[in-house]
Short mmCIF file of C-alpha atoms in Angstrom, two decimals:
data_model
loop_
_atom_site.label_atom_id
_atom_site.label_comp_id
_atom_site.label_asym_id
_atom_site.label_seq_id
_atom_site.Cartn_x
_atom_site.Cartn_y
_atom_site.Cartn_z
CA MET A 142 24.67 -7.31 -56.09
CA LYS A 143 25.00 -6.07 -59.24
CA GLN A 144 25.58 -1.88 -58.84
CA SER A 145 21.87 -1.90 -61.05
CA HIS A 146 20.55 -4.21 -58.24
CA ILE A 147 21.29 -1.91 -55.50
CA LEU A 148 20.66 1.34 -57.50
CA GLY A 149 16.97 -0.39 -58.17
CA LEU A 150 16.29 -1.29 -54.32
CA VAL A 151 17.02 1.49 -52.93
CA LEU A 152 14.86 3.72 -55.48
CA LEU A 153 12.08 1.14 -54.48
CA CYS A 154 12.96 1.37 -50.88
CA VAL A 155 12.98 5.71 -51.01
CA LEU A 156 8.78 5.34 -53.89
CA SER A 157 7.22 2.21 -51.37
CA GLY A 158 8.17 4.49 -47.49
CA SER A 159 7.80 7.87 -49.11
CA GLY A 160 3.34 6.70 -50.75
CA TRP A 161 2.31 8.68 -47.47
CA ILE A 162 3.14 12.00 -48.33
CA LEU A 163 1.56 10.95 -51.91
CA LEU A 164 -1.29 10.51 -49.95
CA GLN A 165 -1.57 13.74 -47.88
CA ILE A 166 -1.46 15.83 -50.72
CA TYR A 167 -4.48 13.28 -52.87
CA PRO A 168 -5.90 11.63 -50.23
CA ARG A 169 -7.45 7.79 -51.96
CA GLU A 170 -11.02 8.92 -52.43
CA ILE A 171 -12.23 5.00 -52.60
CA GLY A 172 -11.52 2.67 -49.92
CA PHE A 173 -10.88 -0.97 -49.24
CA PRO A 174 -10.17 -2.90 -51.34
CA PHE A 175 -11.59 -1.40 -54.47
CA ALA A 176 -8.63 0.78 -54.85
CA GLY A 177 -6.51 -1.79 -54.47
CA CYS A 178 -8.59 -3.57 -57.57
CA ILE A 179 -8.68 -0.85 -60.20
CA HIS A 180 -4.80 -0.67 -59.79
CA PHE A 181 -4.00 -4.07 -60.22
CA ALA A 182 -6.48 -4.03 -62.65
CA VAL A 183 -4.95 -0.78 -64.50
CA ILE A 184 -1.49 -2.55 -64.38
CA SER A 185 -1.95 -5.41 -65.32
CA VAL A 186 -3.80 -4.05 -68.68
CA VAL A 187 -1.23 -2.23 -68.88
CA ALA A 188 1.81 -4.78 -69.06
CA ALA A 189 0.10 -7.31 -71.50
CA GLY A 190 -0.45 -4.91 -73.91
CA TYR A 191 2.76 -3.83 -73.61
CA GLY A 192 3.76 -7.88 -73.98
CA MET A 193 1.47 -7.75 -76.83
CA ALA A 194 3.41 -5.86 -78.80
CA LYS A 195 6.57 -6.06 -77.97
CA ARG A 196 5.38 -10.24 -78.25
CA MET A 197 7.17 -11.39 -75.50
CA ALA A 198 7.34 -15.03 -75.41
CA LEU A 199 4.69 -16.46 -72.94
CA PRO A 200 5.61 -19.40 -70.25
CA ARG A 201 3.23 -22.46 -69.57
CA ALA A 202 0.07 -22.54 -68.43
CA SER A 203 1.17 -24.76 -65.94
CA ILE A 204 3.94 -22.17 -64.92
CA GLY A 205 1.56 -19.45 -65.47
CA GLY A 206 -0.65 -20.53 -63.19
CA TRP A 207 1.82 -20.53 -60.56
CA ILE A 208 3.26 -17.64 -61.41
CA THR A 209 0.20 -15.80 -60.11
CA LEU A 210 -0.99 -17.93 -57.36
CA SER A 211 2.93 -16.87 -56.26
CA GLY A 212 2.88 -12.84 -57.20
CA MET A 213 -0.64 -13.28 -55.02
CA GLY A 214 1.11 -14.13 -52.31
CA VAL A 215 3.39 -11.36 -52.42
CA PHE A 216 1.67 -8.63 -53.40
CA ALA A 217 -2.36 -8.65 -52.81
CA VAL A 218 -2.38 -11.04 -50.00
CA PRO A 219 -0.79 -8.69 -47.24
CA ALA A 220 -3.17 -5.68 -49.16
CA LEU A 221 -6.05 -8.36 -48.04
CA ALA A 222 -4.17 -8.96 -44.35
CA ARG A 223 -4.64 -5.42 -44.25
CA GLY A 224 -7.65 -4.24 -45.06
CA ILE A 225 -9.29 -6.55 -43.33
CA SER A 226 -7.70 -6.17 -39.97
CA THR A 227 -8.06 -2.95 -39.85
CA GLY A 228 -9.79 -2.07 -36.36
CA ALA A 229 -7.98 -5.47 -35.28
CA VAL A 230 -4.47 -4.82 -34.99
CA SER A 231 -3.08 -1.36 -34.94
CA GLU A 232 -1.46 0.22 -38.22
CA PHE A 233 1.90 -0.04 -36.16
CA THR A 234 1.89 -3.50 -35.62
CA SER A 235 0.79 -4.43 -38.65
CA LEU A 236 3.86 -2.94 -40.01
CA ALA A 237 6.19 -4.50 -37.19
CA LEU A 238 4.78 -7.89 -38.53
CA PHE A 239 5.90 -7.24 -42.22
CA CYS A 240 9.30 -5.90 -40.46
CA SER A 241 9.41 -9.96 -39.55
CA ILE A 242 9.25 -11.05 -43.24
CA PRO A 243 13.28 -10.56 -43.81
CA LEU A 244 13.61 -13.31 -40.38
CA LEU A 245 10.97 -16.20 -41.81
CA THR A 246 12.45 -15.64 -45.96
CA VAL A 247 15.84 -16.62 -43.77
CA LEU A 248 14.70 -19.61 -41.52
CA LEU A 249 12.83 -20.62 -44.45
CA LEU A 250 15.90 -20.47 -46.80
CA GLY A 251 17.60 -22.03 -44.00
CA ALA A 252 15.41 -25.31 -43.13
CA PHE A 253 14.15 -26.66 -46.59
CA GLU A 254 16.27 -26.84 -50.03
CA TRP A 255 15.14 -24.59 -52.75
CA THR A 256 17.35 -25.87 -55.75
CA GLY A 257 18.38 -22.63 -57.76
CA VAL A 258 18.59 -20.39 -54.92
CA ARG A 259 21.28 -18.58 -54.10
CA ALA A 260 21.89 -19.62 -50.00
CA VAL A 261 22.58 -17.24 -47.16
CA ALA A 262 25.43 -16.97 -44.72
CA PRO A 263 24.97 -18.10 -41.40
CA ARG A 264 25.27 -14.15 -39.64
CA ALA A 265 21.60 -13.46 -41.44
CA LEU A 266 19.90 -14.93 -39.15
CA LEU A 267 21.20 -13.16 -36.80
CA THR A 268 20.58 -9.75 -38.60
CA SER A 269 17.23 -10.49 -39.17
CA VAL A 270 16.88 -10.49 -36.10
CA PHE A 271 18.32 -7.43 -34.92
CA GLY A 272 15.91 -5.37 -37.75
CA VAL A 273 12.91 -7.04 -35.80
CA GLY A 274 14.42 -5.47 -33.51
CA GLY A 275 14.82 -2.20 -34.86
CA ALA A 276 11.16 -2.40 -36.04
CA LEU A 277 9.82 -2.61 -32.44
CA LEU A 278 11.80 0.67 -31.25
CA VAL A 279 11.11 2.69 -33.94
CA LEU A 280 7.13 1.61 -34.53
CA PRO A 281 4.95 1.75 -31.32
CA ALA A 282 3.75 -2.19 -32.08
CA THR A 283 1.26 -3.24 -29.30
CA LEU A 284 -0.64 -6.63 -29.09
CA PRO A 285 -4.57 -7.16 -29.12
CA GLY A 286 -6.13 -6.46 -25.42
CA SER A 287 -8.64 -9.06 -27.58
CA THR A 288 -9.47 -12.24 -28.57
CA ARG A 289 -10.72 -10.85 -31.69
CA GLY A 290 -7.45 -9.66 -31.56
CA TRP A 291 -5.39 -12.16 -31.19
CA ILE A 292 -7.05 -13.94 -34.04
CA PHE A 293 -6.22 -11.32 -36.61
CA PHE A 294 -3.33 -11.29 -35.41
CA SER A 295 -1.98 -15.00 -35.92
CA PHE A 296 -3.96 -14.62 -39.48
CA MET A 297 -1.33 -11.78 -39.92
CA ALA A 298 1.26 -13.22 -38.53
CA VAL A 299 0.21 -16.44 -40.76
CA CYS A 300 -0.11 -13.98 -43.96
CA CYS A 301 3.87 -13.15 -43.09
CA LEU A 302 5.14 -15.87 -43.51
CA LEU A 303 3.13 -16.83 -46.80
CA VAL A 304 4.33 -13.50 -48.39
CA ALA A 305 8.13 -14.99 -47.41
CA VAL A 306 7.12 -18.27 -49.26
CA ALA A 307 5.27 -17.04 -51.88
CA GLY A 308 8.68 -14.19 -52.50
CA ILE A 309 11.11 -17.53 -52.38
CA ALA A 310 9.00 -19.29 -54.78
CA MET A 311 8.34 -16.24 -57.10
CA HIS A 312 11.83 -15.51 -57.88
CA ARG A 313 12.24 -19.31 -58.53
CA LEU A 314 9.13 -19.41 -60.79
CA ILE A 315 10.68 -16.12 -62.55
CA GLN A 316 14.22 -17.08 -64.66
CA GLY A 317 14.09 -16.02 -68.11
CA VAL A 318 10.60 -14.86 -67.85
CA ALA A 319 9.68 -11.22 -68.95
CA VAL A 320 9.15 -8.62 -66.15
CA ALA A 321 5.85 -7.21 -68.25
CA ILE A 322 4.51 -10.70 -69.21
CA THR A 323 4.82 -11.80 -65.30
CA LEU A 324 3.31 -8.29 -63.98
CA ALA A 325 0.17 -8.66 -66.15
CA LEU A 326 0.31 -12.03 -64.47
CA THR A 327 0.63 -11.09 -61.29
CA ALA A 328 -1.25 -7.91 -61.59
CA PHE A 329 -4.83 -10.48 -63.12
CA GLY A 330 -4.52 -13.14 -59.53
CA CYS A 331 -4.74 -9.27 -57.15
CA ALA A 332 -6.79 -7.89 -59.21
CA ALA A 333 -9.30 -11.08 -59.30
CA LEU A 334 -9.12 -11.72 -55.75
CA LEU A 335 -9.24 -8.54 -54.57
CA GLY A 336 -12.24 -7.69 -56.98
CA GLY A 337 -13.88 -11.19 -55.32
CA TYR A 338 -13.55 -10.19 -52.37
CA GLY A 339 -14.87 -6.85 -52.47
CA VAL A 340 -18.24 -8.58 -54.37
CA ALA A 341 -17.93 -10.66 -51.29
CA ALA A 342 -18.16 -7.36 -49.17
CA GLY A 343 -20.05 -4.65 -51.46
CA TRP A 344 -19.19 -3.11 -54.50
CA PRO A 345 -20.16 0.49 -53.52
CA GLN A 346 -21.08 3.24 -55.90
CA LEU A 347 -18.18 4.11 -58.72
CA THR A 348 -18.25 7.47 -60.40
CA MET A 349 -15.81 7.44 -63.62
CA ARG A 350 -14.17 10.19 -61.91
CA LEU A 351 -13.08 8.35 -58.94
CA ILE A 352 -11.98 5.57 -60.97
CA GLY A 353 -10.34 8.33 -63.17
CA PHE A 354 -8.99 9.64 -60.85
CA GLU A 355 -7.55 5.95 -58.83
CA CYS A 356 -6.13 5.31 -62.17
CA VAL A 357 -3.73 8.14 -62.87
CA ARG A 358 -2.71 7.50 -59.74
CA CYS A 359 -1.94 4.01 -60.16
CA LEU A 360 -0.44 4.29 -63.60
CA LEU A 361 2.47 7.97 -62.01
CA PHE A 362 2.90 6.07 -59.15
CA ASP A 363 1.54 1.68 -57.86
CA LEU A 364 2.70 1.05 -61.85
CA PRO A 365 6.92 2.42 -61.44
CA VAL A 366 6.72 1.25 -57.14
CA MET A 367 4.99 -2.95 -59.05
CA TRP A 368 7.82 -3.13 -61.81
CA LEU A 369 10.66 -2.30 -59.83
CA THR A 370 9.20 -5.16 -56.86
CA VAL A 371 8.99 -7.38 -60.08
CA TRP A 372 11.65 -7.04 -61.64
CA LEU A 373 13.84 -7.64 -58.74
CA ILE A 374 12.30 -10.26 -57.25
CA ARG A 375 13.95 -12.15 -60.59
CA GLU A 376 16.81 -10.80 -60.44
CA VAL A 377 18.02 -11.01 -56.61
CA ASP A 378 17.92 -13.67 -54.34
CA PRO A 379 14.97 -13.42 -51.58
CA GLY A 380 17.45 -12.87 -48.67
CA ARG A 381 19.00 -9.88 -50.11
CA LEU A 382 15.79 -8.54 -51.45
CA SER A 383 14.24 -9.55 -48.23
CA ALA A 384 15.77 -6.06 -47.00
CA ARG A 385 13.54 -4.04 -48.61
CA PHE A 386 10.74 -5.18 -45.78
CA LEU A 387 13.52 -3.02 -42.94
CA LEU A 388 13.81 -0.46 -45.44
CA VAL A 389 10.97 0.89 -46.20
CA PRO A 390 9.02 1.84 -42.89
CA LEU A 391 13.07 3.15 -41.97
CA VAL A 392 12.39 5.42 -44.81
CA THR A 393 9.02 6.13 -44.02
CA ALA A 394 10.65 6.79 -39.93
CA VAL A 395 13.23 9.44 -40.91
CA GLU A 396 10.99 11.25 -43.52
CA GLY A 397 8.05 11.31 -41.09
CA TYR A 398 10.45 12.87 -37.97
CA ALA A 399 11.34 15.54 -40.84
CA ALA A 400 8.13 16.78 -41.91
CA MET A 401 7.51 16.98 -37.42
CA SER A 402 10.73 19.14 -37.92
CA GLY A 403 10.94 17.25 -33.78
CA GLY A 404 14.12 15.79 -32.01
CA VAL A 405 14.51 11.93 -31.96
CA GLU A 406 13.76 10.61 -29.50
CA LEU A 407 17.09 7.67 -28.03
CA GLU A 408 15.20 4.11 -28.28
CA ALA A 409 14.06 5.67 -32.32
CA GLY A 410 16.80 6.59 -33.06
CA VAL A 411 18.88 2.81 -32.13
CA GLY A 412 15.75 1.76 -33.72
CA MET A 413 16.96 3.45 -37.08
CA ILE A 414 19.94 1.97 -37.21
CA LEU A 415 19.44 -1.33 -36.28
CA LEU A 416 17.42 -1.03 -39.27
CA THR A 417 19.76 0.59 -41.35
CA ALA A 418 22.82 -1.89 -40.13
CA SER A 419 20.63 -5.21 -40.75
CA GLY A 420 19.35 -3.94 -44.17
CA ILE A 421 22.32 -3.15 -45.78
CA LEU A 422 23.82 -6.60 -43.78
CA LEU A 423 21.19 -8.43 -45.51
CA ILE A 424 22.34 -6.80 -49.02
CA ARG A 425 25.86 -7.49 -48.79
CA ASP A 426 25.10 -10.67 -47.47
CA LYS A 427 27.21 -13.82 -48.73
CA ALA A 428 26.95 -17.27 -48.43
CA PRO A 429 29.95 -20.00 -48.64
CA SER A 430 32.17 -20.29 -51.49
CA GLY A 431 30.50 -23.70 -53.07
CA ASP A 432 27.19 -23.70 -50.88
CA GLU A 433 25.37 -20.66 -54.07
CA ASP A 434 22.65 -23.64 -53.76
CA VAL A 435 22.40 -25.21 -50.65
CA SER A 436 21.51 -23.04 -46.81
CA SER A 437 24.27 -23.28 -45.18
CA LEU A 438 22.63 -22.18 -41.62
CA HIS A 439 22.15 -25.92 -41.20
CA LEU A 440 18.21 -25.92 -39.67
CA ARG A 441 17.44 -28.98 -42.24
#
């Protein structure tokens, strides 16, 4: 990985992992999925305006459609899954499930042939398993205790698989496409999906003050984070970039313990060490020489 990619990934993990601090300072006044719909709509308008001002080339309609769908899988599906599963699956369990995305990504890269996608080394599989173990030590995740809980737990697991597939597909699709164009297409699709769900669920009364507040929050936080994420998806292979799903909760956990000014339990400490090591090893993963486009896991 280039130094700029590593710095970008570190910045993304710090910003994403620190999002809870912003919510503590400025609590969200609009709930799911309406805030997300507003944020994605604003990002789409800003990115489209920037792309038009710079006269950036547009991809073919078919490619643009697939970019939109894959982007929805990367960004909107996690938000929709966590929002729908609220109350049935705990927040910690949801986070632990998303920590399995690196493992799913490695398995997908090994099980199927992805033309133009960099391979992963055999050790990446074990590395991602240790990452999941570290997440389970840090996060007090619990299994559902009801049939409804298991249904939504299974739904979340399927969504995690979809995110992994979408991440690999999006990496292939957006090569040579400007970040602003990709961002505009992706954010438009995400806004449409969340907006459609919001209409079906019942759209609330929104004032201009609330909408303006969410727009400012989006421009200051969500827009930079999403722009950086799309750039990294284009520039960094999916196996390495999947480390963010381990490092983001690590940043949140470290900040949480620091805010509480208390000691770190042995179990949590070991978990954070495993998350750190797994994330770094995934980032530093090197495919065998001469095997850049074919997986070395021999899972096919």
